[in-house]
């Protein structure tokens, strides 16, 4: 917007602040709850200012060193989630960027058929094919392994499709110039296509990392061993403790900890793709 | 070192043939310009020389060696594209060095060659910039630099100046010409701009619909166009064509007029033939004192260009339209009848059917 009317500015700021409040308030309350003892959280009115149990609660949660805690240490679950989310993000990007490259730059028999085959899998997310996928994973002895957590979620049409659309916008002359310069297909891919896709890769990485981080159903099925549990599954386990009140401060502390890696990824990658956008050619 | 031989080269895309047998011999160091209307196959011909397009039939040789089966990088060519095709994520230096880097040249040699090319093109100050931070003219230079550092035996240009504004185009045209003289590299240059074609070429190839209609020096193409197409394509404003008939003794007659329009000595042994009579606007002139006018031009429209005045009109109120280019000092008004004449030596005769040159 180029318009600079004062009323408009005030109004849009007001809207932004309201939106921010709606999003931030629950996170803030979770944080507050994570710094109080259990009985303070359970008695009305609920506290609105941070308490003094920050260190105690967070250390307890991180080390899993609490009686009746009933779960693996959060550090371990965070690590599991990190491995899974990174594996999914990196794996998906690697596979889709390569297959999109093949589909756009190489002529091979049934090329369009392959593209549509990949495209059709868009309609089959994990939830739809979960039983056969589970059976395959079980037969391949992938239960309770990182491979089991990651591989079934990697095959992805969305990213392939996005990269294909992007490659189609790279002018043909770029390829021709590279051929005259003597670059073969692999050099062209590494020296030209990948750097040009940097912005897309950064954006996709953020999206896919969060997608992987937030997976619930599949990790729940494929891991039975507590040491392989992921953080999202872990949080829900914390709530569903048998015959006792959930220990809310611990639950909230875990939740806050689970928020940190995705936020870090967004902040780091944001710088990447903003730089990409700024340097983009006209 | 860089002679090119193109022998009966044909090209089909699927079932449509777009190049119908082109023969061309380019001497080492020669500057050849391929010119023609849009879609005539200029780029396709160039791209076959570059190796970016397969040759359907015929043979292309560079430096005496058939290159039909060779990859672009093995042909000893460098190409400058219309949209420059610079790598946007690399610095100017890296853009120019890329080919040499792939060829595994030693670092110091790469550096020497890139800096030398940058010096020649006066782009030393931009070596660290990205293409996106350069103006159109500067990008154009970088594209040329990338071609020069490869030290090729042939330069290929595909409309390299058409994205520049008019003034810059004139300047870059001169620079390309000087550069080519200085390096002495055989060049094949595609354009549809006839001023570029005339000024740059040692020899012109005028293409039409996949056929090379004439291959000759610019002056020869202008003075003795081989076909009606070439005559109409080269020259601005375009040559006038009149449907005429050759009468006894080489008189050229328009059917509507009693008096012959002119007499052409070379036409006398083609009496009775229907021809297309070509006259360039700049060869029409007011008769000198005492000279009988050839005809009267009923002027419909006048365009004043300053140095020249273009008078569009019809001959003696017939349907035959004609454009004359008169000196700017010559006052002409619309609706006026202007006496004009033309020297027989400036007439071109083309067969009415085939369009081939007959005489003159
Ligand atoms: N890859 C292709 N597939 C099918 N037809 C093509 C292809 N490339 C070019 N053609 C056709 O070949 C003909 C010649 O094209 P070319 O690009 O050589 O023309 P040109 O003389 O360079 O025209 P312009 O001045 O517009 O660049 C055109 O009719 C075009 O439609
Ligand atoms: Mg072209």
XYZ file of C-alpha atoms and ligand atoms in Angstrom:
674
model
C 0.000 0.000 0.000
C 1.270 3.404 -0.897
C -1.575 5.229 0.823
C -0.551 6.927 4.016
C -3.629 8.145 5.746
C -3.344 8.388 9.487
C -6.688 6.843 10.323
C -5.932 3.890 8.104
C -2.563 3.326 9.756
C -4.065 3.400 13.232
C -6.838 1.049 12.176
C -4.547 -1.504 10.581
C -2.269 -1.450 13.586
C -5.242 -2.030 15.855
C -6.285 -5.040 13.778
C -2.762 -6.406 13.863
C -2.538 -6.038 17.637
C -5.879 -7.798 18.126
C -4.758 -10.671 15.935
C -1.491 -10.882 17.772
C -3.256 -10.941 21.144
C -5.512 -13.785 20.045
C -2.510 -15.830 18.963
C -0.145 -14.941 21.786
C -2.487 -15.106 24.792
C -2.785 -18.917 24.971
C 0.958 -19.283 24.528
C 1.515 -16.782 27.302
C -0.890 -18.550 29.642
C 0.830 -21.832 28.900
C 4.127 -20.271 29.794
C 2.709 -18.830 33.023
C 1.233 -22.178 33.975
C 4.575 -23.854 33.381
C 6.184 -21.717 36.076
C 3.827 -22.515 38.963
C 3.336 -25.518 41.220
C 0.468 -27.829 40.311
C -1.992 -26.677 42.991
C -1.569 -23.016 42.006
C -2.632 -23.892 38.482
C -5.607 -25.931 39.603
C -7.145 -23.341 41.959
C -9.151 -20.418 40.620
C -8.299 -17.769 39.705
C -5.574 -19.072 37.441
C -2.331 -17.113 37.741
C -1.622 -14.509 35.077
C 1.904 -13.646 36.146
C 4.877 -16.043 35.967
C 5.604 -17.911 39.187
C 8.906 -18.974 40.741
C 9.004 -22.639 39.701
C 10.561 -22.017 36.260
C 13.851 -23.789 36.859
C 12.402 -26.615 38.903
C 9.663 -27.465 36.408
C 11.798 -27.174 33.306
C 14.701 -29.190 34.723
C 12.313 -31.841 35.901
C 10.679 -32.083 32.514
C 13.885 -32.000 30.515
C 15.552 -34.750 32.459
C 12.410 -36.797 33.029
C 13.656 -37.083 36.570
C 10.271 -36.955 38.308
C 8.471 -39.642 40.197
C 5.313 -40.828 38.421
C 6.167 -38.765 35.447
C 5.306 -41.670 33.183
C 7.224 -40.707 30.084
C 10.666 -40.527 28.537
C 12.699 -37.385 29.247
C 11.598 -34.484 27.099
C 15.145 -34.022 25.783
C 14.958 -37.444 24.221
C 11.531 -36.796 22.703
C 12.704 -33.445 21.367
C 15.681 -35.143 19.785
C 13.449 -37.799 18.236
C 11.130 -35.158 16.850
C 14.055 -33.168 15.523
C 15.473 -36.187 13.712
C 12.079 -36.983 12.266
C 11.266 -33.431 11.179
C 14.698 -32.840 9.678
C 14.603 -36.217 7.977
C 11.220 -35.518 6.462
C 12.095 -31.989 5.364
C 15.501 -32.846 3.900
C 14.329 -36.127 2.405
C 11.254 -34.646 0.796
C 13.164 -31.740 -0.682
C 15.974 -33.942 -1.959
C 13.645 -36.413 -3.621
C 11.266 -33.894 -5.080
C 13.916 -31.549 -6.423
C 15.576 -34.453 -8.210
C 12.389 -35.908 -9.610
C 11.161 -32.501 -10.736
C 14.514 -31.995 -12.484
C 14.099 -35.299 -14.279
C 10.562 -34.504 -15.326
C 11.320 -31.023 -16.606
C 14.735 -31.416 -18.215
C 14.833 -34.946 -19.559
C 12.851 -36.526 -22.306
C 12.093 -40.139 -21.481
C 9.286 -42.428 -22.523
C 6.032 -41.953 -20.596
C 7.327 -38.765 -19.022
C 3.885 -37.203 -18.700
C 2.474 -40.434 -17.351
C 5.061 -40.430 -14.586
C 4.295 -36.851 -13.781
C 0.602 -37.596 -13.421
C 1.332 -40.700 -11.375
C 3.261 -38.542 -8.930
C 0.533 -35.972 -9.057
C -2.174 -38.490 -8.240
C -0.440 -39.428 -4.988
C -1.385 -35.942 -3.802
C -4.808 -37.416 -3.224
C -3.459 -40.126 -0.941
C -2.100 -38.563 2.253
C -0.706 -40.777 4.998
C -4.015 -41.022 6.867
C -5.727 -42.593 3.857
C -3.098 -45.252 3.256
C -2.167 -45.738 6.881
C -3.054 -49.423 7.261
C -1.174 -50.720 4.198
C 1.697 -48.392 5.015
C 1.837 -49.744 8.544
C 1.875 -53.277 7.241
C 4.733 -52.507 4.881
C 6.654 -50.773 7.656
C 6.081 -53.735 9.976
C 7.190 -56.258 7.360
C 10.338 -54.279 6.706
C 11.039 -54.211 10.454
C 10.822 -50.452 10.517
C 8.749 -50.200 13.692
C 10.483 -48.229 16.417
C 13.174 -46.926 14.057
C 13.891 -43.494 12.668
C 13.560 -44.877 9.147
C 10.083 -46.051 10.066
C 9.196 -42.596 11.315
C 10.610 -40.791 8.304
C 10.398 -42.836 5.115
C 6.625 -43.229 4.749
C 6.187 -39.484 5.076
C 8.872 -38.565 2.574
C 7.264 -39.534 -0.708
C 5.581 -36.325 -1.648
C 3.929 -34.946 -4.708
C 3.377 -31.432 -3.430
C 7.021 -30.489 -3.376
C 7.707 -32.212 -6.690
C 4.879 -30.266 -8.220
C 6.114 -26.952 -6.814
C 9.652 -27.521 -8.048
C 8.370 -28.530 -11.460
C 6.412 -25.306 -11.749
C 9.458 -23.347 -10.668
C 11.823 -25.078 -13.109
C 9.437 -24.325 -15.933
C 9.978 -20.625 -15.259
C 13.763 -20.873 -15.693
C 14.373 -19.668 -19.255
C 15.530 -22.291 -21.774
C 18.415 -20.031 -22.714
C 19.890 -20.647 -19.279
C 20.205 -24.331 -20.109
C 21.535 -23.549 -23.568
C 24.127 -21.122 -22.234
C 25.223 -23.772 -19.763
C 25.461 -26.393 -22.504
C 27.674 -24.085 -24.535
C 29.758 -23.465 -21.434
C 30.155 -27.224 -21.309
C 28.040 -28.024 -18.268
C 26.548 -31.502 -18.281
C 23.223 -32.359 -16.632
C 24.717 -32.842 -13.180
C 26.755 -29.656 -13.228
C 23.793 -27.717 -14.538
C 21.737 -29.084 -11.669
C 24.301 -28.275 -9.004
C 25.666 -25.001 -10.341
C 22.548 -23.409 -11.804
C 19.286 -25.078 -10.848
C 19.922 -25.593 -7.137
C 21.207 -22.062 -6.428
C 18.301 -20.601 -8.365
C 15.903 -22.707 -6.281
C 17.396 -21.524 -2.992
C 14.441 -19.358 -2.053
C 11.974 -22.113 -2.853
C 13.994 -24.642 -0.920
C 14.137 -22.389 2.149
C 10.392 -21.795 2.099
C 9.636 -25.472 1.581
C 12.034 -26.443 4.321
C 10.109 -24.361 6.830
C 6.768 -25.776 5.761
C 7.977 -29.366 5.689
C 9.838 -29.104 8.971
C 6.688 -27.979 10.714
C 4.687 -30.620 8.890
C 7.090 -33.277 10.155
C 7.295 -31.816 13.643
C 3.519 -31.834 14.026
C 3.004 -35.428 12.856
C 0.865 -37.295 15.376
C -0.958 -40.289 13.991
C 1.929 -41.994 12.229
C 4.486 -41.722 15.067
C 1.813 -42.944 17.459
C 1.363 -46.077 15.375
C 4.894 -46.848 14.411
C 6.583 -46.293 17.781
C 5.722 -48.361 20.810
C 9.056 -48.023 22.527
C 9.040 -44.973 24.814
C 12.583 -44.079 23.838
C 11.451 -43.570 20.258
C 8.478 -41.354 21.124
C 8.133 -37.927 19.591
C 7.298 -34.772 21.471
C 3.803 -34.288 20.059
C 2.828 -37.809 21.012
C 4.581 -37.317 24.343
C 2.492 -34.282 25.235
C -0.729 -36.146 24.686
C 0.612 -39.006 26.815
C 1.285 -36.568 29.597
C -2.319 -35.485 29.589
C -3.751 -38.978 29.509
C -2.286 -40.190 32.773
C -4.380 -42.885 34.430
C -6.331 -42.209 37.684
C -4.642 -38.890 38.421
C -4.847 -35.232 37.615
C -2.451 -34.360 34.743
C 0.512 -32.423 36.023
C -0.290 -29.266 34.139
C 2.877 -27.295 34.848
C 4.909 -30.142 33.347
C 2.573 -30.456 30.387
C 2.805 -26.754 29.722
C 6.576 -26.689 30.121
C 6.825 -29.522 27.614
C 4.537 -27.673 25.236
C 6.618 -24.520 25.444
C 9.774 -26.539 24.796
C 8.112 -28.204 21.824
C 7.435 -24.786 20.334
C 11.055 -23.720 20.297
C 12.556 -25.734 17.401
C 9.906 -24.766 14.808
C 10.241 -21.138 15.844
C 14.017 -21.312 15.507
C 13.691 -22.869 12.049
C 11.290 -20.160 10.925
C 13.509 -17.385 12.198
C 16.656 -18.796 10.590
C 15.037 -19.632 7.268
C 13.119 -16.413 7.079
C 16.378 -14.558 6.737
C 17.302 -16.944 3.907
C 14.271 -16.436 1.824
C 13.943 -12.753 2.440
C 17.483 -12.414 1.114
C 16.488 -14.556 -1.831
C 13.538 -12.342 -2.591
C 15.604 -9.182 -2.402
C 18.256 -10.490 -4.751
C 15.757 -11.905 -7.204
C 16.212 -10.678 -10.741
C 13.657 -8.338 -12.183
C 40.772 -21.322 -38.232
C 37.071 -20.650 -38.017
C 35.657 -21.228 -41.467
C 32.096 -22.554 -41.494
C 30.667 -24.789 -44.178
C 26.914 -25.277 -44.286
C 25.905 -27.805 -46.908
C 22.312 -28.403 -47.954
C 21.143 -28.185 -44.364
C 17.517 -28.956 -43.651
C 15.534 -28.916 -40.454
C 12.169 -30.356 -39.573
C 10.276 -30.095 -36.314
C 8.155 -33.209 -36.370
C 6.582 -33.142 -39.786
C 6.934 -29.412 -40.470
C 10.058 -28.520 -42.368
C 11.341 -25.065 -41.455
C 14.734 -24.979 -43.211
C 14.640 -26.115 -46.806
C 18.251 -26.677 -47.776
C 20.657 -23.848 -47.002
C 24.177 -23.688 -48.459
C 26.669 -21.220 -47.085
C 30.430 -20.988 -46.969
C 31.831 -18.591 -44.417
C 35.483 -17.676 -44.726
C 37.678 -17.445 -41.660
C 37.230 -14.077 -39.947
C 34.197 -13.136 -42.004
C 31.190 -11.371 -40.463
C 28.009 -12.898 -41.825
C 24.625 -11.460 -40.970
C 21.522 -13.575 -41.414
C 18.492 -11.379 -41.880
C 14.872 -12.139 -42.614
C 11.337 -11.706 -41.355
C 10.132 -13.266 -38.121
C 9.747 -17.025 -38.285
C 11.878 -17.523 -41.395
C 14.264 -19.868 -39.585
C 17.210 -17.599 -38.767
C 17.486 -18.675 -35.166
C 16.991 -22.301 -36.093
C 19.894 -22.125 -38.544
C 22.115 -20.470 -35.937
C 21.124 -22.972 -33.278
C 22.032 -25.831 -35.579
C 25.496 -24.324 -35.963
C 25.665 -23.988 -32.173
C 24.590 -27.585 -31.666
C 21.486 -26.661 -29.694
C 19.249 -28.042 -32.415
C 19.800 -31.306 -34.234
C 20.504 -31.172 -37.950
C 17.791 -33.105 -39.770
C 19.705 -33.349 -43.037
C 22.899 -31.981 -44.529
C 26.205 -31.140 -42.929
C 27.745 -28.345 -40.921
C 31.503 -28.085 -40.656
C 33.506 -25.726 -38.478
C 37.209 -25.296 -39.199
C 37.008 -28.099 -41.737
C 35.609 -30.615 -39.269
C 32.082 -31.922 -39.437
C 30.293 -30.972 -36.238
C 26.968 -32.719 -36.829
C 27.611 -35.153 -34.024
C 29.452 -32.847 -31.640
C 28.149 -31.341 -28.422
C 27.955 -27.522 -28.315
C 31.006 -27.291 -26.072
C 33.112 -29.321 -28.498
C 32.392 -27.078 -31.465
C 34.602 -24.151 -30.518
C 31.712 -21.705 -30.610
C 30.403 -19.062 -28.260
C 26.919 -17.649 -28.362
C 25.332 -14.384 -27.296
C 21.619 -14.655 -26.637
C 18.922 -12.043 -27.090
C 18.001 -12.065 -23.400
C 21.700 -12.502 -22.478
C 20.999 -15.684 -20.469
C 23.431 -14.677 -17.736
C 23.384 -16.792 -14.590
C 21.534 -14.496 -12.163
C 23.051 -15.948 -8.996
C 26.656 -15.574 -10.096
C 28.807 -12.466 -10.147
C 29.857 -11.026 -13.485
C 33.275 -12.533 -12.929
C 31.829 -15.978 -12.212
C 29.545 -15.728 -15.227
C 32.501 -15.142 -17.511
C 34.704 -17.701 -15.789
C 32.138 -20.492 -15.670
C 32.967 -22.100 -19.011
C 36.684 -22.003 -18.320
C 36.156 -23.435 -14.879
C 34.286 -26.369 -16.347
C 37.064 -26.842 -18.874
C 39.393 -27.139 -15.842
C 41.668 -24.315 -16.896
C 44.171 -23.272 -14.230
C 42.980 -20.509 -11.893
C 45.536 -17.923 -12.925
C 44.793 -18.446 -16.606
C 41.070 -18.029 -15.962
C 41.763 -14.880 -14.039
C 43.979 -13.486 -16.769
C 41.451 -14.205 -19.514
C 38.462 -12.849 -17.602
C 40.279 -9.644 -16.731
C 41.511 -9.226 -20.273
C 37.975 -9.605 -21.657
C 36.643 -7.247 -18.997
C 39.246 -4.692 -19.985
C 38.348 -4.922 -23.678
C 34.664 -4.438 -22.883
C 35.215 -1.813 -20.166
C 33.325 -3.779 -17.519
C 36.196 -4.102 -15.047
C 34.317 -2.074 -12.447
C 31.353 -4.432 -12.351
C 33.132 -7.759 -12.005
C 31.797 -8.389 -8.517
C 28.208 -7.389 -9.250
C 25.332 -9.684 -10.051
C 23.636 -9.405 -13.460
C 20.512 -8.102 -11.712
C 22.461 -5.043 -10.609
C 23.489 -4.073 -14.142
C 21.792 -2.021 -16.841
C 20.734 -3.639 -20.104
C 23.796 -2.363 -21.937
C 26.133 -3.607 -19.235
C 24.507 -7.031 -19.254
C 24.946 -7.089 -22.988
C 28.665 -6.483 -22.503
C 28.900 -9.225 -19.929
C 27.223 -11.618 -22.349
C 29.813 -10.638 -24.942
C 32.543 -11.030 -22.365
C 31.395 -14.531 -21.601
C 31.712 -15.294 -25.306
C 35.141 -13.682 -25.653
C 36.849 -15.447 -22.745
C 36.200 -18.779 -24.364
C 38.407 -17.647 -27.257
C 36.133 -19.465 -29.721
C 36.713 -19.967 -33.410
C 33.155 -18.793 -34.149
C 30.890 -16.208 -32.509
C 27.168 -16.750 -32.799
C 24.815 -13.862 -32.096
C 21.032 -14.227 -31.935
C 19.525 -10.742 -32.058
C 21.865 -9.555 -29.323
C 20.809 -5.916 -29.489
C 17.059 -6.128 -29.753
C 16.457 -5.609 -26.033
C 18.366 -2.320 -25.995
C 17.025 1.159 -26.615
C 17.690 2.755 -29.991
C 20.667 4.871 -28.983
C 22.462 2.120 -27.125
C 21.816 -0.205 -30.017
C 23.718 2.060 -32.386
C 26.607 2.297 -29.958
C 26.782 -1.442 -29.273
C 26.532 -2.131 -32.990
C 29.679 -0.132 -33.577
C 31.403 -1.818 -30.675
C 30.550 -5.282 -31.907
C 31.897 -4.409 -35.321
C 35.136 -3.012 -33.900
C 35.513 -5.932 -31.557
C 35.034 -8.433 -34.336
C 37.593 -6.623 -36.520
C 40.056 -6.592 -33.693
C 39.642 -10.232 -32.712
C 39.207 -11.417 -36.285
C 36.780 -14.106 -35.167
C 34.357 -15.579 -37.664
C 30.881 -14.387 -36.750
C 27.367 -15.419 -37.567
C 24.880 -12.777 -36.548
C 21.111 -13.080 -36.703
C 18.870 -10.032 -36.777
C 15.713 -8.751 -38.330
C 16.930 -5.175 -38.189
C 18.141 -4.269 -41.644
C 20.270 -1.345 -40.524
C 22.188 -3.719 -38.274
C 22.403 -6.146 -41.137
C 23.697 -3.623 -43.664
C 26.223 -2.002 -41.350
C 27.699 -5.092 -39.728
C 27.868 -7.598 -42.510
C 30.748 -8.504 -44.723
C 28.144 -10.616 -46.444
C 24.410 -10.807 -45.928
C 22.239 -13.895 -45.995
C 18.668 -12.880 -46.709
C 16.341 -15.641 -45.612
C 12.696 -16.166 -46.372
C 10.576 -19.098 -45.285
C 13.519 -21.397 -44.644
C 15.397 -20.581 -47.844
C 18.439 -18.351 -48.326
C 17.194 -16.090 -51.103
C 20.452 -14.232 -51.583
C 23.950 -14.376 -50.127
C 26.033 -11.364 -51.061
C 27.696 -8.184 -49.849
C 25.268 -5.622 -48.405
C 25.835 -3.252 -51.304
C 25.258 -5.928 -53.912
C 22.094 -7.039 -52.127
C 20.881 -3.459 -52.152
C 21.855 -2.726 -55.733
C 21.060 -6.035 -57.372
C 18.527 -7.919 -55.244
C 18.183 -11.442 -56.570
C 14.473 -11.783 -55.907
C 11.480 -9.595 -55.409
C 11.401 -10.655 -51.762
C 14.959 -9.491 -51.136
C 14.276 -6.245 -52.975
C 11.273 -5.537 -50.781
C 12.945 -6.608 -47.553
C 16.181 -4.634 -47.798
C 15.837 -0.873 -47.987
C 13.710 1.558 -46.032
C 11.170 2.716 -46.945
C 10.568 -0.477 -48.899
C 10.938 -0.662 -52.651
C 7.853 0.155 -54.730
C 6.536 -2.606 -56.973
C 4.359 -1.984 -60.024
C 2.638 -4.644 -62.116
C 4.021 -3.836 -65.537
C 4.562 -5.434 -68.924
C 7.586 -5.285 -71.164
C 6.724 -3.950 -74.613
C 8.764 -3.968 -77.811
C 12.164 -2.352 -77.461
C 12.238 -2.660 -73.694
C 9.487 -0.123 -72.977
C 7.921 -0.688 -69.581
C 4.188 -0.109 -69.651
C 1.496 0.061 -67.058
C -1.778 -1.242 -68.501
C -3.692 1.938 -67.612
C -1.225 4.375 -69.120
C -0.732 5.275 -72.743
C 2.869 6.340 -72.502
C 5.487 3.858 -71.390
C 6.710 4.572 -67.889
C 10.333 4.110 -68.786
C 12.597 2.276 -71.147
C 14.968 -0.329 -69.882
C 17.788 -1.451 -72.151
C 18.173 -4.870 -70.542
C 14.487 -5.666 -70.984
C 14.315 -5.585 -74.761
C 14.773 -9.320 -75.243
C 11.975 -10.125 -72.797
C 9.243 -8.371 -74.748
C 5.709 -9.393 -73.802
C 6.593 -10.625 -70.339
C 4.581 -9.645 -67.242
C 6.932 -8.246 -64.637
C 7.073 -6.702 -61.241
C 8.800 -3.392 -61.715
C 10.773 -2.323 -58.673
C 11.759 1.267 -57.900
C 13.310 2.398 -54.655
C 11.677 5.508 -53.150
C 15.053 7.223 -52.966
C 15.599 6.809 -56.719
C 12.514 8.809 -57.647
C 13.364 12.453 -58.207
C 11.878 15.635 -59.599
C 12.921 16.111 -63.235
C 15.808 18.468 -63.827
C 15.389 21.635 -65.846
C 14.200 20.820 -69.350
C 13.844 17.087 -68.629
C 10.471 15.538 -69.462
C 8.825 13.997 -66.366
C 8.261 10.237 -66.397
C 4.861 10.543 -64.703
C 2.835 12.586 -62.256
C 2.400 11.452 -58.651
C -0.985 12.366 -57.097
C 0.094 12.802 -53.512
C -2.235 11.337 -50.844
C -0.035 11.616 -47.789
C 3.165 13.420 -46.880
C 5.547 12.417 -44.089
C 8.163 14.999 -43.165
C 11.289 13.475 -41.682
C 13.430 16.592 -41.750
C 16.242 15.509 -44.004
C 13.787 13.788 -46.321
C 10.152 14.009 -47.185
C 8.189 10.874 -47.991
C 5.404 11.376 -50.499
C 2.869 8.547 -50.729
C 0.526 8.652 -53.713
C -0.633 7.095 -56.959
C 0.732 7.325 -60.466
C -1.437 9.596 -62.632
C -4.541 8.743 -60.589
C -4.281 5.016 -61.432
C -4.397 2.290 -58.788
C -0.599 2.006 -58.761
C 0.637 3.183 -55.393
C 4.075 4.610 -54.980
C 6.243 6.155 -52.307
C 8.891 8.689 -53.192
C 11.650 9.945 -50.966
C 12.396 13.557 -51.838
C 14.919 15.969 -50.366
C 13.600 17.755 -47.281
C 13.915 21.068 -49.093
C 11.405 19.961 -51.703
C 7.982 21.275 -50.678
C 5.128 18.857 -51.341
C 1.516 19.252 -50.272
C -1.177 16.598 -49.989
C -3.524 16.572 -52.990
C -0.836 18.022 -55.213
C 0.428 16.408 -58.397
C 4.190 16.159 -58.450
C 6.147 15.418 -61.615
C 8.698 12.686 -61.014
C 11.175 10.748 -63.024
C 13.500 7.822 -62.533
C 16.711 6.715 -64.211
C 16.435 3.461 -66.114
C 19.538 2.193 -64.335
C 17.686 2.350 -61.029
C 14.861 0.064 -62.152
C 14.635 -3.560 -61.065
C 12.678 -6.140 -63.020
C 11.366 -9.324 -61.444
C 9.368 -12.077 -63.048
C 5.739 -11.555 -62.063
C 5.307 -15.232 -61.163
C 8.599 -16.517 -59.794
C 9.845 -13.213 -58.387
C 13.311 -13.912 -59.829
C 15.365 -10.994 -61.065
C 15.230 -10.554 -64.837
C 17.534 -7.689 -65.670
C 18.753 -4.306 -64.653
N 11.143 -26.214 -31.041
C 10.339 -25.973 -32.089
N 9.308 -26.798 -32.370
C 8.514 -26.571 -33.423
N 8.635 -25.548 -34.272
C 9.630 -24.681 -34.050
C 10.537 -24.837 -32.946
N 11.424 -23.840 -32.984
C 11.101 -23.081 -34.054
N 10.025 -23.576 -34.700
C 9.416 -23.032 -35.910
O 10.427 -22.858 -36.861
C 10.233 -21.659 -37.591
C 11.488 -20.835 -37.562
O 11.727 -20.414 -36.245
P 12.939 -19.501 -35.868
O 12.933 -19.344 -34.399
O 14.172 -20.023 -36.492
O 12.534 -18.123 -36.538
P 13.338 -16.768 -36.578
O 13.658 -16.492 -37.995
O 14.465 -16.795 -35.629
O 12.241 -15.730 -36.103
P 12.373 -14.485 -35.106
O 12.893 -13.353 -35.931
O 10.973 -14.257 -34.678
O 13.277 -14.880 -33.997
C 9.041 -20.972 -36.985
O 7.934 -21.160 -37.828
C 8.835 -21.666 -35.661
O 7.459 -21.750 -35.373
Mg 14.853 -15.898 -33.672
